[in-house]
CSV table of C-alpha atoms in Angstrom, one decimal:
chain,number,residue,atom,x,y,z
I,2,MET,CA,120.4,-58.0,182.4
I,3,LYS,CA,116.9,-58.8,183.1
I,4,ILE,CA,117.0,-55.7,186.2
I,5,ILE,CA,118.4,-53.4,182.9
I,6,ILE,CA,116.1,-54.2,180.5
I,7,LYS,CA,112.9,-54.0,183.2
I,8,THR,CA,113.8,-50.5,183.4
I,9,LEU,CA,114.5,-49.7,180.6
I,10,LEU,CA,111.3,-50.2,179.3
I,11,LEU,CA,109.9,-48.7,182.5
I,12,VAL,CA,111.3,-46.1,181.1
I,13,PHE,CA,110.0,-46.1,177.5
I,14,ALA,CA,107.3,-46.3,178.2
I,15,THR,CA,107.0,-44.2,180.9
I,16,ASN,CA,107.9,-41.5,177.7
I,17,VAL,CA,105.1,-42.6,174.9
I,18,ALA,CA,102.4,-42.8,178.2
I,19,LEU,CA,103.9,-39.2,178.6
I,20,GLY,CA,103.9,-38.4,174.5
I,21,GLN,CA,100.2,-38.6,173.8
I,22,THR,CA,99.4,-36.0,177.1
I,23,ILE,CA,98.6,-32.5,176.1
I,24,ARG,CA,101.3,-30.2,177.2
I,25,ILE,CA,100.2,-26.7,175.6
I,26,LYS,CA,100.5,-22.9,177.1
I,27,GLU,CA,96.6,-21.9,178.3
I,28,PRO,CA,96.1,-18.5,175.7
I,29,GLU,CA,97.8,-15.5,177.9
I,30,PHE,CA,94.2,-13.6,178.1
I,31,ALA,CA,91.0,-15.1,178.4
I,32,ASN,CA,88.0,-15.3,175.8
I,33,ASN,CA,91.3,-16.4,173.4
I,34,GLY,CA,91.2,-20.4,171.4
I,35,ILE,CA,94.3,-22.2,170.4
I,36,TYR,CA,94.5,-25.8,168.1
I,37,VAL,CA,95.9,-27.8,169.8
I,38,ASN,CA,97.8,-29.2,166.8
I,39,ASP,CA,100.7,-31.4,168.3
I,40,THR,CA,100.8,-32.2,172.3
I,41,ILE,CA,103.4,-29.5,172.9
I,42,GLY,CA,104.4,-25.8,172.0
I,43,ASP,CA,102.3,-23.4,171.1
I,44,GLY,CA,99.7,-25.0,169.2
I,45,ILE,CA,97.6,-22.2,166.3
I,46,PRO,CA,95.2,-19.7,167.8
I,47,LEU,CA,91.6,-18.9,166.4
I,48,GLU,CA,91.2,-17.2,164.0
I,49,LYS,CA,89.2,-14.3,166.5
I,50,GLN,CA,86.2,-11.7,165.2
I,51,LYS,CA,84.1,-9.3,166.1
I,52,TYR,CA,80.5,-9.7,164.7
I,53,THR,CA,77.9,-7.9,162.8
I,54,ILE,CA,74.4,-8.3,162.2
I,55,SER,CA,72.0,-8.4,159.5
I,56,ILE,CA,69.0,-8.1,159.3
I,57,LYS,CA,66.9,-8.3,156.1
I,58,SER,CA,63.0,-8.4,155.5
I,59,ASN,CA,61.4,-8.8,151.9
I,60,ALA,CA,58.8,-6.9,151.3
I,61,ALA,CA,55.6,-6.9,153.1
I,62,SER,CA,52.1,-7.1,150.9
I,63,TYR,CA,48.1,-6.2,152.2
I,64,VAL,CA,46.2,-8.2,151.6
I,65,PRO,CA,43.0,-6.1,152.3
I,66,PHE,CA,39.5,-7.8,152.7
I,67,ALA,CA,41.3,-9.7,155.0
I,68,ASN,CA,42.8,-7.4,156.7
I,69,LEU,CA,46.6,-8.5,157.3
I,70,ALA,CA,50.0,-7.8,156.3
I,71,ALA,CA,52.5,-10.7,154.5
I,72,GLY,CA,56.3,-10.6,155.3
I,73,LYS,CA,59.1,-12.0,155.6
I,74,THR,CA,62.0,-11.5,157.9
I,75,LYS,CA,65.7,-13.3,159.2
I,76,THR,CA,68.3,-12.2,161.7
I,77,LYS,CA,71.4,-13.3,161.2
I,78,LEU,CA,75.5,-13.0,162.2
I,79,VAL,CA,77.8,-12.4,160.3
I,80,PHE,CA,82.1,-12.0,160.1
I,81,GLN,CA,84.1,-11.3,157.1
I,82,GLY,CA,85.3,-13.6,154.8
I,83,LYS,CA,85.0,-16.7,152.9
I,84,GLU,CA,87.0,-18.5,154.9
I,85,SER,CA,88.4,-18.2,158.5
I,86,THR,CA,92.6,-18.0,158.2
I,87,THR,CA,92.9,-21.4,160.8
I,88,LYS,CA,92.9,-24.0,159.2
I,89,ILE,CA,92.0,-27.5,160.0
I,90,SER,CA,92.7,-30.8,158.5
I,91,CYS,CA,89.2,-33.1,159.0
I,92,LYS,CA,90.4,-35.4,161.8
I,93,GLU,CA,88.4,-38.0,163.7
I,94,LYS,CA,89.3,-35.8,167.3
I,95,ILE,CA,90.4,-32.1,167.6
I,96,HIS,CA,91.5,-30.3,169.6
I,97,PHE,CA,91.3,-26.6,170.7
I,98,ILE,CA,92.1,-24.8,174.1
I,99,ILE,CA,89.6,-22.3,175.4
I,100,LYS,CA,91.2,-20.0,178.3
I,101,MET,CA,88.2,-18.4,180.7
I,102,THR,CA,89.0,-15.9,183.8
I,103,ASP,CA,88.3,-19.2,185.8
I,104,ASN,CA,86.6,-22.9,184.8
I,105,SER,CA,85.0,-23.7,187.7
I,106,ASN,CA,81.9,-23.4,185.2
I,107,ASP,CA,80.2,-25.9,183.0
I,108,PRO,CA,82.2,-25.7,180.3
I,109,THR,CA,78.5,-27.0,178.1
I,110,SER,CA,76.9,-23.6,179.8
I,111,LEU,CA,79.8,-21.4,178.3
I,112,ILE,CA,81.0,-22.6,175.1
I,113,GLU,CA,79.3,-22.8,172.0
I,114,VAL,CA,80.6,-24.2,168.3
I,115,PHE,CA,78.5,-23.3,165.7
I,116,LYS,CA,79.2,-24.3,161.0
I,117,LEU,CA,79.1,-21.0,159.3
I,118,THR,CA,77.3,-21.8,155.8
I,119,GLN,CA,79.6,-19.5,153.3
I,120,GLU,CA,77.3,-16.3,151.7
I,121,LYS,CA,79.7,-14.6,148.5
I,122,ASN,CA,82.8,-13.3,150.3
I,123,LEU,CA,81.2,-13.4,154.2
I,124,ARG,CA,80.4,-16.4,156.6
I,125,THR,CA,77.4,-16.4,158.2
I,126,SER,CA,74.5,-18.5,161.0
I,127,VAL,CA,71.1,-17.8,160.8
I,128,MET,CA,69.9,-16.5,164.8
I,129,ALA,CA,66.0,-16.1,164.0
I,130,GLU,CA,63.3,-16.0,160.9
I,131,ALA,CA,60.2,-13.7,161.8
I,132,LYS,CA,57.2,-14.3,159.8
I,133,VAL,CA,54.1,-11.8,159.5
I,134,ILE,CA,51.7,-14.9,158.6
I,135,GLY,CA,53.0,-17.9,160.4
I,136,GLY,CA,54.5,-15.7,163.8
I,137,ALA,CA,58.2,-15.5,164.7
I,138,GLU,CA,60.6,-18.9,164.6
I,139,THR,CA,64.0,-18.7,167.5
I,140,LYS,CA,66.3,-20.7,164.8
I,141,ASN,CA,69.6,-21.9,167.9
I,142,LEU,CA,72.6,-21.7,166.7
I,143,ASP,CA,74.1,-26.0,164.4
I,144,THR,CA,75.5,-25.8,167.2
I,145,PHE,CA,77.9,-29.4,168.0
I,146,THR,CA,78.5,-31.7,171.3
I,147,TYR,CA,81.9,-32.0,172.4
I,148,SER,CA,84.0,-33.5,175.3
I,149,ALA,CA,85.8,-30.8,178.1
I,150,LYS,CA,87.5,-31.2,181.2
I,151,LYS,CA,89.4,-28.8,182.6
I,152,TYR,CA,92.4,-27.6,181.9
I,153,GLY,CA,96.3,-25.3,184.1
I,154,GLN,CA,94.7,-22.2,185.2
I,155,SER,CA,91.8,-20.8,183.9
I,156,SER,CA,91.1,-23.2,180.0
I,157,TYR,CA,89.0,-25.7,179.0
I,158,LEU,CA,90.4,-28.9,176.8
I,159,ILE,CA,87.6,-29.0,174.3
I,160,GLU,CA,87.7,-33.0,172.3
I,161,LEU,CA,85.0,-32.4,169.2
I,162,ASN,CA,84.4,-35.2,167.3
I,163,ASN,CA,83.8,-36.2,163.4
I,164,LEU,CA,83.5,-32.4,162.1
I,165,PRO,CA,82.6,-32.2,158.8
I,166,VAL,CA,84.9,-29.9,155.9
I,167,GLY,CA,83.0,-26.4,156.7
I,168,GLN,CA,83.5,-23.0,158.3
I,169,TYR,CA,83.3,-23.3,162.1
I,170,GLY,CA,82.7,-20.9,164.8
I,171,ILE,CA,83.8,-20.8,169.1
I,172,HIS,CA,81.2,-18.6,171.0
I,173,VAL,CA,82.3,-17.9,174.4
I,174,SER,CA,79.3,-16.4,176.7
I,175,THR,CA,82.1,-14.4,178.3
I,176,SER,CA,82.7,-12.8,174.8
I,177,VAL,CA,82.1,-10.4,172.1
I,178,GLU,CA,84.5,-11.7,169.9
I,179,TYR,CA,83.5,-15.2,167.8
I,180,LEU,CA,86.6,-18.4,167.9
I,181,LEU,CA,86.7,-19.1,164.3
I,182,PHE,CA,88.6,-22.0,162.6
I,183,GLU,CA,87.9,-24.2,159.3
I,184,ILE,CA,88.0,-27.7,159.1
I,185,ASN,CA,88.9,-29.1,154.5
């Protein structure tokens, strides 16, 4: 009887431990990503968009006695739509599977997660600002650190902690498209 109970407990413990392992299929193609909404199944594909670049300048003014001009230019990444079509409930930890051509490189040099700003019917992120007086300023995207490990044949499993409510993008360095999502 003790052997049967011990065997049942071992089987139960193994099932509980395996239940915590993520067993979601990799995305079919490189440069795609999915949100891991459960430990099994297909996950939820992330919204994918090509960006446009917006460059806005204010009127420059000329100061004749000092022979100087003053003005400002701002360059932004722009994505269509005020909100992402991929919506994720706010949690302490969220996971994504990002498919690459291979997973032999350090993912932190290939993948960036950054916050977007909502403006009218768009989502944007400032890339650079230039001032005629004061020089140019390159602005880094407001990126977040994450932990990552190899997953499957050519993907990475990415874990982000405590992301605040908002719009986000994931840039994969080998793609001209961005993966987008919303934390609500």
